[in-house]
C-alpha atoms as a printed R data frame, in Angstrom:
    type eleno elety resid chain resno      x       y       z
1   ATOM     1    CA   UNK     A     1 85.378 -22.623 113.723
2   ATOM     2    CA   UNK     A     2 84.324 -23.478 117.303
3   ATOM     3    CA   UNK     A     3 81.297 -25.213 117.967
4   ATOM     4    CA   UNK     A     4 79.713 -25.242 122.016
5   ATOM     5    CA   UNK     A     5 76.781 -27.862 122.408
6   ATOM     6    CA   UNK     A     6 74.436 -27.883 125.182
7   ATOM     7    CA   UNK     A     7 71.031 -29.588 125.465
8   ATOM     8    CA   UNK     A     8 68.414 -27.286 126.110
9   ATOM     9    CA   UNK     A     9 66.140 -28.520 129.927
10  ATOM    10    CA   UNK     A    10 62.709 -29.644 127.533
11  ATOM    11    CA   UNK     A    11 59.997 -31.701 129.743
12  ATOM    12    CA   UNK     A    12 60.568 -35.628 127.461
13  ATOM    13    CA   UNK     A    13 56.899 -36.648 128.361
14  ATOM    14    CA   UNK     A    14 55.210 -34.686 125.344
15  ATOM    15    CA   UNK     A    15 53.639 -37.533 123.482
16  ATOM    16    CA   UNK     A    16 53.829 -37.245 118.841
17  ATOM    17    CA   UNK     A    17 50.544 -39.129 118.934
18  ATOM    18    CA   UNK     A    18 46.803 -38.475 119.281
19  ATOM    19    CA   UNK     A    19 45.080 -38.631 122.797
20  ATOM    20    CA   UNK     A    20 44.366 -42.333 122.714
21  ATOM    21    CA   UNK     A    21 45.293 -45.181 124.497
22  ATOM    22    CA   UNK     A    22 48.156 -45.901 122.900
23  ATOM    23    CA   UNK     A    23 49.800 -42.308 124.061
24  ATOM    24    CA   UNK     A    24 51.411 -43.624 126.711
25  ATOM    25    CA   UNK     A    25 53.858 -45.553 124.692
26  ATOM    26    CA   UNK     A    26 54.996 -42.936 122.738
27  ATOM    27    CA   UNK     A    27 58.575 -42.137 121.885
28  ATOM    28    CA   UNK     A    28 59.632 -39.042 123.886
29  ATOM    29    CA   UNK     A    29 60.493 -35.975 122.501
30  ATOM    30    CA   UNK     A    30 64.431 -35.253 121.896
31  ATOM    31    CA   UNK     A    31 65.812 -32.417 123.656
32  ATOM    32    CA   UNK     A    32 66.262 -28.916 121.480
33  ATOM    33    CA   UNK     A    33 69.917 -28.303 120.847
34  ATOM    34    CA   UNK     A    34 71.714 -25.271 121.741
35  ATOM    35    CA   UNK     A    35 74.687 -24.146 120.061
36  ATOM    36    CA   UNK     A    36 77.198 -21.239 119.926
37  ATOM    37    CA   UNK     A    37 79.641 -21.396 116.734
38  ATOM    38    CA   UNK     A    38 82.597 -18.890 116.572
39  ATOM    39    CA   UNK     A    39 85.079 -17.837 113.622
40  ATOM    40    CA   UNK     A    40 83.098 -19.701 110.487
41  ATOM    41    CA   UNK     A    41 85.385 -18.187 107.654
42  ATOM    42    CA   UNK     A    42 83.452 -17.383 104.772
43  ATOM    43    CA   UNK     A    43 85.706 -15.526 102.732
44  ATOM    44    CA   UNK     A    44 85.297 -14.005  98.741
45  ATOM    45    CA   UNK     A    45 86.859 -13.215  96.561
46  ATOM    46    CA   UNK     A    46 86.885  -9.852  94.814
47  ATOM    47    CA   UNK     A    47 83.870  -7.059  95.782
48  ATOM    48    CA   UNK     A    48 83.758  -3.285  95.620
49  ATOM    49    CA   UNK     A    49 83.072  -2.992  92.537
50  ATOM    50    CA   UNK     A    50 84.753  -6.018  91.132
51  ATOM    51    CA   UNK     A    51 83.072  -9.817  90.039
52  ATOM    52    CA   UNK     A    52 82.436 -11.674  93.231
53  ATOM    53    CA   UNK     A    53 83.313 -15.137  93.151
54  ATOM    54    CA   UNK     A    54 84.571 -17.994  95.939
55  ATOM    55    CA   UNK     A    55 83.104 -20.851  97.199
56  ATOM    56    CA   UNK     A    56 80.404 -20.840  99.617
57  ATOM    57    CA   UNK     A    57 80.852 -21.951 103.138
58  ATOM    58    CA   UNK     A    58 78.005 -24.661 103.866
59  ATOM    59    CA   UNK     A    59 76.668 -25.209 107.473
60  ATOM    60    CA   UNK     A    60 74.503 -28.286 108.229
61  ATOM    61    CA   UNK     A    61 72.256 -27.640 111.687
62  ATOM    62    CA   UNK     A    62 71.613 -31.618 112.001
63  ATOM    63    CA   UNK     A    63 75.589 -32.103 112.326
64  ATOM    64    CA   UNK     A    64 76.071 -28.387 113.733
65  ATOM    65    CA   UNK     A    65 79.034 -28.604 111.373
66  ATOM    66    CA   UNK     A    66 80.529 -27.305 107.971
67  ATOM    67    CA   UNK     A    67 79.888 -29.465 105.598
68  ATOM    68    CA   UNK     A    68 81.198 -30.249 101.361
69  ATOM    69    CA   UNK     A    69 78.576 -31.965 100.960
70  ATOM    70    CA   UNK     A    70 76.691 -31.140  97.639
71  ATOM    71    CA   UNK     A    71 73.327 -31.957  98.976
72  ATOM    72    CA   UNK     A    72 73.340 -32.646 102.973
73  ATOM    73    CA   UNK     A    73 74.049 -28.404 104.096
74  ATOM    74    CA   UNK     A    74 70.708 -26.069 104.822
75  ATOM    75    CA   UNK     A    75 72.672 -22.858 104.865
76  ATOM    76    CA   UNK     A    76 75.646 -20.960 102.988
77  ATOM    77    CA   UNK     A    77 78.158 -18.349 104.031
78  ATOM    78    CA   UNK     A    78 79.969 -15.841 101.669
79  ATOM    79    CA   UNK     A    79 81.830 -12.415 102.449
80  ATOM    80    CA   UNK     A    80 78.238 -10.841 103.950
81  ATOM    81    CA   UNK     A    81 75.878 -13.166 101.921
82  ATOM    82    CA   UNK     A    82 74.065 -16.133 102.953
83  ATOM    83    CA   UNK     A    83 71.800 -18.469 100.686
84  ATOM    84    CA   UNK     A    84 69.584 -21.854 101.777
85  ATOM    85    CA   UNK     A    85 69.643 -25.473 100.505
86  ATOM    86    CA   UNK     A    86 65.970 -24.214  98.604
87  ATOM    87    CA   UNK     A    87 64.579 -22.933  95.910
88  ATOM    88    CA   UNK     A    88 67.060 -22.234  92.627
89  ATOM    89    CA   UNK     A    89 70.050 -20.714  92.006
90  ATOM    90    CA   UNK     A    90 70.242 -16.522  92.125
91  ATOM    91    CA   UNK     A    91 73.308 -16.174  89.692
92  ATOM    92    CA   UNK     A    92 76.600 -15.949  90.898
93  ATOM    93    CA   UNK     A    93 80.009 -17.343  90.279
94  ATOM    94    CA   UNK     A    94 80.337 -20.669  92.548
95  ATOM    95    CA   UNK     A    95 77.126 -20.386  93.795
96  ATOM    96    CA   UNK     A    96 75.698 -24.414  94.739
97  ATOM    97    CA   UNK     A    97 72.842 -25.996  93.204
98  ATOM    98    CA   UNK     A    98 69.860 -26.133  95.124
99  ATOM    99    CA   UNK     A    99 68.908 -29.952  96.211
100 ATOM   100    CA   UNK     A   100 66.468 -29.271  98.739
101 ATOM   101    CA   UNK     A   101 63.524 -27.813  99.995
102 ATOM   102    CA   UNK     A   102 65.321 -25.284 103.016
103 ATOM   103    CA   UNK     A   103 63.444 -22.030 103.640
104 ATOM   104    CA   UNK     A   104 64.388 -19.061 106.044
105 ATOM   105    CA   UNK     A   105 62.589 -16.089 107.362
106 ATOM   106    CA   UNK     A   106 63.435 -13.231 109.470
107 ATOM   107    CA   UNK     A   107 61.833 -12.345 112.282
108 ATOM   108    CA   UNK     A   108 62.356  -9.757 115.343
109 ATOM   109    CA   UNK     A   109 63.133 -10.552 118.940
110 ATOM   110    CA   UNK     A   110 65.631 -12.880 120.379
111 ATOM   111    CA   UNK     A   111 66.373 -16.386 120.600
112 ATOM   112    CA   UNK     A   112 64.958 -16.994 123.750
113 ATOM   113    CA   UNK     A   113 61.612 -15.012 122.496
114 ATOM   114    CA   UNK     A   114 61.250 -16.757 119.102
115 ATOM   115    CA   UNK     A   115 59.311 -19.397 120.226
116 ATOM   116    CA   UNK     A   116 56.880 -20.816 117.255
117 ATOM   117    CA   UNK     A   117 57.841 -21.291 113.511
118 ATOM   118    CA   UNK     A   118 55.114 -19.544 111.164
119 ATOM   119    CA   UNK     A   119 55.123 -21.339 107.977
120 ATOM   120    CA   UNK     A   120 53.594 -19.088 106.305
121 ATOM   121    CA   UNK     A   121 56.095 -16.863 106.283
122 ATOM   122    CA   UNK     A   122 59.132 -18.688 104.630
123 ATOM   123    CA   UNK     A   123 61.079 -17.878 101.375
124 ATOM   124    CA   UNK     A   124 63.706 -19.452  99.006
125 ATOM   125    CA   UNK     A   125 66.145 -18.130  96.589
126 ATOM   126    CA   UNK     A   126 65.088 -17.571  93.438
127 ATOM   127    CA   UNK     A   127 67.040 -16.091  90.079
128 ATOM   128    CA   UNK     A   128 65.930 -12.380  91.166
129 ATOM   129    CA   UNK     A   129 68.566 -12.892  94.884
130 ATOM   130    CA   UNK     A   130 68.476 -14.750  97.990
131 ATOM   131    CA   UNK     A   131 65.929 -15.002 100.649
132 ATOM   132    CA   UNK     A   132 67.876 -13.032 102.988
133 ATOM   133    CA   UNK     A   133 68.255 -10.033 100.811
134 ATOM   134    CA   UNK     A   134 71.560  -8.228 100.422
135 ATOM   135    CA   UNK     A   135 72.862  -5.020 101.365
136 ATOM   136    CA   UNK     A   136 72.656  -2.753 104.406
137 ATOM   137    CA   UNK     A   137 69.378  -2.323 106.380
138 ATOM   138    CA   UNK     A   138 67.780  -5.679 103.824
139 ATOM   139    CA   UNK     A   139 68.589  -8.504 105.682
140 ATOM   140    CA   UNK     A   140 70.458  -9.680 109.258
141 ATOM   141    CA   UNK     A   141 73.182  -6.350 109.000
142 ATOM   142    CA   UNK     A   142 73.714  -2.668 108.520
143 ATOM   143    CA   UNK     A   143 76.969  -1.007 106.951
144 ATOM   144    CA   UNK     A   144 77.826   1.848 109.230
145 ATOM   145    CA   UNK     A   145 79.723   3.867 106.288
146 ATOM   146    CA   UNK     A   146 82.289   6.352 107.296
147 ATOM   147    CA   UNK     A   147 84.062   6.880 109.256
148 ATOM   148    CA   UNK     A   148 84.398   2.950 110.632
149 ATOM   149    CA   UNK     A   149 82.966   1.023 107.820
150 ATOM   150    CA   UNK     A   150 81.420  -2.075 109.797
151 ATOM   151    CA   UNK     A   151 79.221  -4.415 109.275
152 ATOM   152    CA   UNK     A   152 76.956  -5.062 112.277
153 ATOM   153    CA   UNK     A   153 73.932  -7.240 112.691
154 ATOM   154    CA   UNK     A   154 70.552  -5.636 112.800
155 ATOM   155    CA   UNK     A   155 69.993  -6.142 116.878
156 ATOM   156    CA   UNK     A   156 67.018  -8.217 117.974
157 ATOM   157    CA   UNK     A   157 67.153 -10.072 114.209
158 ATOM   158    CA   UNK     A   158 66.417 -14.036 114.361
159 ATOM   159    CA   UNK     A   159 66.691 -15.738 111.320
160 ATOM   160    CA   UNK     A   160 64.594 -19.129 110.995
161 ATOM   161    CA   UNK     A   161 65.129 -22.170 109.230
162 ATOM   162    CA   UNK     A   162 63.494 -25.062 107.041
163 ATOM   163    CA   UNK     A   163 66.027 -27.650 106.851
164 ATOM   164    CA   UNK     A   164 67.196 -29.303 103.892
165 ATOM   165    CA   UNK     A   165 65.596 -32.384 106.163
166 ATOM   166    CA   UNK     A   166 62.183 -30.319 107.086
167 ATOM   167    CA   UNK     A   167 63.218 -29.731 110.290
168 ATOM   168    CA   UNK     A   168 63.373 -26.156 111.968
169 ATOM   169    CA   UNK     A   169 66.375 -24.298 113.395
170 ATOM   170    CA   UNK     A   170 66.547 -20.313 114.684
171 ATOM   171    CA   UNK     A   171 69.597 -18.527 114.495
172 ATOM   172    CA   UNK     A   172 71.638 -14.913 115.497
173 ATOM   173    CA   UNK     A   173 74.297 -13.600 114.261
174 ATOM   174    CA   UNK     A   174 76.312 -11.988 116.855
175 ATOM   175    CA   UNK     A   175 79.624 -10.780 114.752
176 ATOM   176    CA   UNK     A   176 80.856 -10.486 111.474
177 ATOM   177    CA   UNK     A   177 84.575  -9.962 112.954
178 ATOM   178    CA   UNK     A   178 87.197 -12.322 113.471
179 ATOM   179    CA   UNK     A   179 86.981 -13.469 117.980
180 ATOM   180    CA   UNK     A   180 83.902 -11.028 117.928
181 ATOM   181    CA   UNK     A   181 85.974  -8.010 119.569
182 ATOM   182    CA   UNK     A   182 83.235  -5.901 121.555
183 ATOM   183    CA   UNK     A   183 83.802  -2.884 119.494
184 ATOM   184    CA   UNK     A   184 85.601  -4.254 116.148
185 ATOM   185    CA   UNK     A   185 87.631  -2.164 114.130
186 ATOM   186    CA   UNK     A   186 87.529  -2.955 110.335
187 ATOM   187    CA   UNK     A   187 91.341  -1.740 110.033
188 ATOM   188    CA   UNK     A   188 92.533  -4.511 112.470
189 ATOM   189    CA   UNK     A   189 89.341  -7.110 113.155
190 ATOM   190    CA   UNK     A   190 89.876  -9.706 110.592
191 ATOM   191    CA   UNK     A   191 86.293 -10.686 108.323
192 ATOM   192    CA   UNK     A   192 84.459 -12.677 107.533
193 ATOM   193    CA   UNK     A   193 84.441 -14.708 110.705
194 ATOM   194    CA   UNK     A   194 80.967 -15.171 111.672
195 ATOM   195    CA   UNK     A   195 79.481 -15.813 115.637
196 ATOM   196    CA   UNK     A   196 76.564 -16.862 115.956
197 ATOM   197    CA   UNK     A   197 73.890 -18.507 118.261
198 ATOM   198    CA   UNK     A   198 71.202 -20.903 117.032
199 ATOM   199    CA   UNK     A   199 68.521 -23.238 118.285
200 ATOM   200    CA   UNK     A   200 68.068 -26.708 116.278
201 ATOM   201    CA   UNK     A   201 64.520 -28.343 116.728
202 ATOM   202    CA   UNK     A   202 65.544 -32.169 115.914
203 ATOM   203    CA   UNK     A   203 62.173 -33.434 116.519
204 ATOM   204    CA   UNK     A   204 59.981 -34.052 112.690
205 ATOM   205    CA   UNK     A   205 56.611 -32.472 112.327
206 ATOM   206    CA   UNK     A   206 57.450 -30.420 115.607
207 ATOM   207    CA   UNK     A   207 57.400 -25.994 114.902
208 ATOM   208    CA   UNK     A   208 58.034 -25.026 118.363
209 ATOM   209    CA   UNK     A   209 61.054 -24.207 120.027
């Protein structure tokens, strides 16, 4: 896995306080950060048909790094399934306890376009499936069937975060293929190695991006 960090251009004079005259000597405002990962393996075992098992593949957006921790990760990668660091377990073999509070939501547009967290809107997992339903057309992909049999991210999908620390983090999912190949090939492209963009807001109490 391959991890690019940029800091996002943010104006650092946005006071955290009330409009008083103590504003002026408030902390700044930490820039958003901006990060690409590439090739996060987040294989299973079995599927089609047989018991799905394999551990999950953690991510933590305050480190922007895989993580073992048992507590410290806000999201979860396996084969085409993806869980958060909230709510309660949904069932399946190796799945990790839940230790936190992390939500998620999907939303349309882009990255650049998702520019607000609504609260309102956030789910956990819960003992009936994850919050970011499974299958093709439910969630962040569609399964193209015959004859290539790909799985491809729903374009214009953001998926948005609570972290396990209450912060906020938006993400897409570029490619579910090993060096995300332009046109992958499910004979030859290698999965699951998953690409994807996201946004981390490191700032507490702060829901825009």
């Amino acid at each position: 896995m391959n991890i690019f960090k940029s800091l996002t251009a943010l104006s650092l004079v946005l006071a955290l306080g009330s409009c008083s005259s103590d504003d002026d000597n408030s902390a700044p405002l930490i820039a958003l950060e901006s990060e690409t990962v590439t090739n996060l393996y987040a294989p299973q075992i079995g599927g089609r048909g047989e018991p799905i098992s394999g551990d999950f593949v953690k991510f933590d957006f305050e480190t922007g790094s895989e993580t073992t921790s048992e507590t410290d990760w806000d999201v979860a990668f396996r084969g085409s399934t993806l869980i958060v660091n909230g709510g309660s377990t949904t069932g399946t073999t190796d799945e990790p306890e839940r230790t936190a509070d992390a939500a998620v939501y999907l939303t349309q547009g882009s990255l650049a376009s998702v520019t607000e967290v609504n609260i309102s809107l956030f789910k956990q997992d819960t003992a009936e499936g994850p919050a970011i339903a499974t299958g093709s057309g439910n969630g962040w992909y569609n399964y193209t069937g015959e004859p290539d049999h790909l799985i491809v991210p729903i374009p214009g999908t953001i998926l948005v975060f609570r972290t396990s620390e209450g912060k906020y983090a938006k993400l897409d999912i570029l490619s579910y293929y090993e060096n995300a190949p332009e046109k992958p090939n499910a004979s030859f492209d290698d999965t699951p190695y998953y690409t994807f963009n996201y946004v981390y807001q490191p700032n507490e109490g702060v829901i825009t991006f």
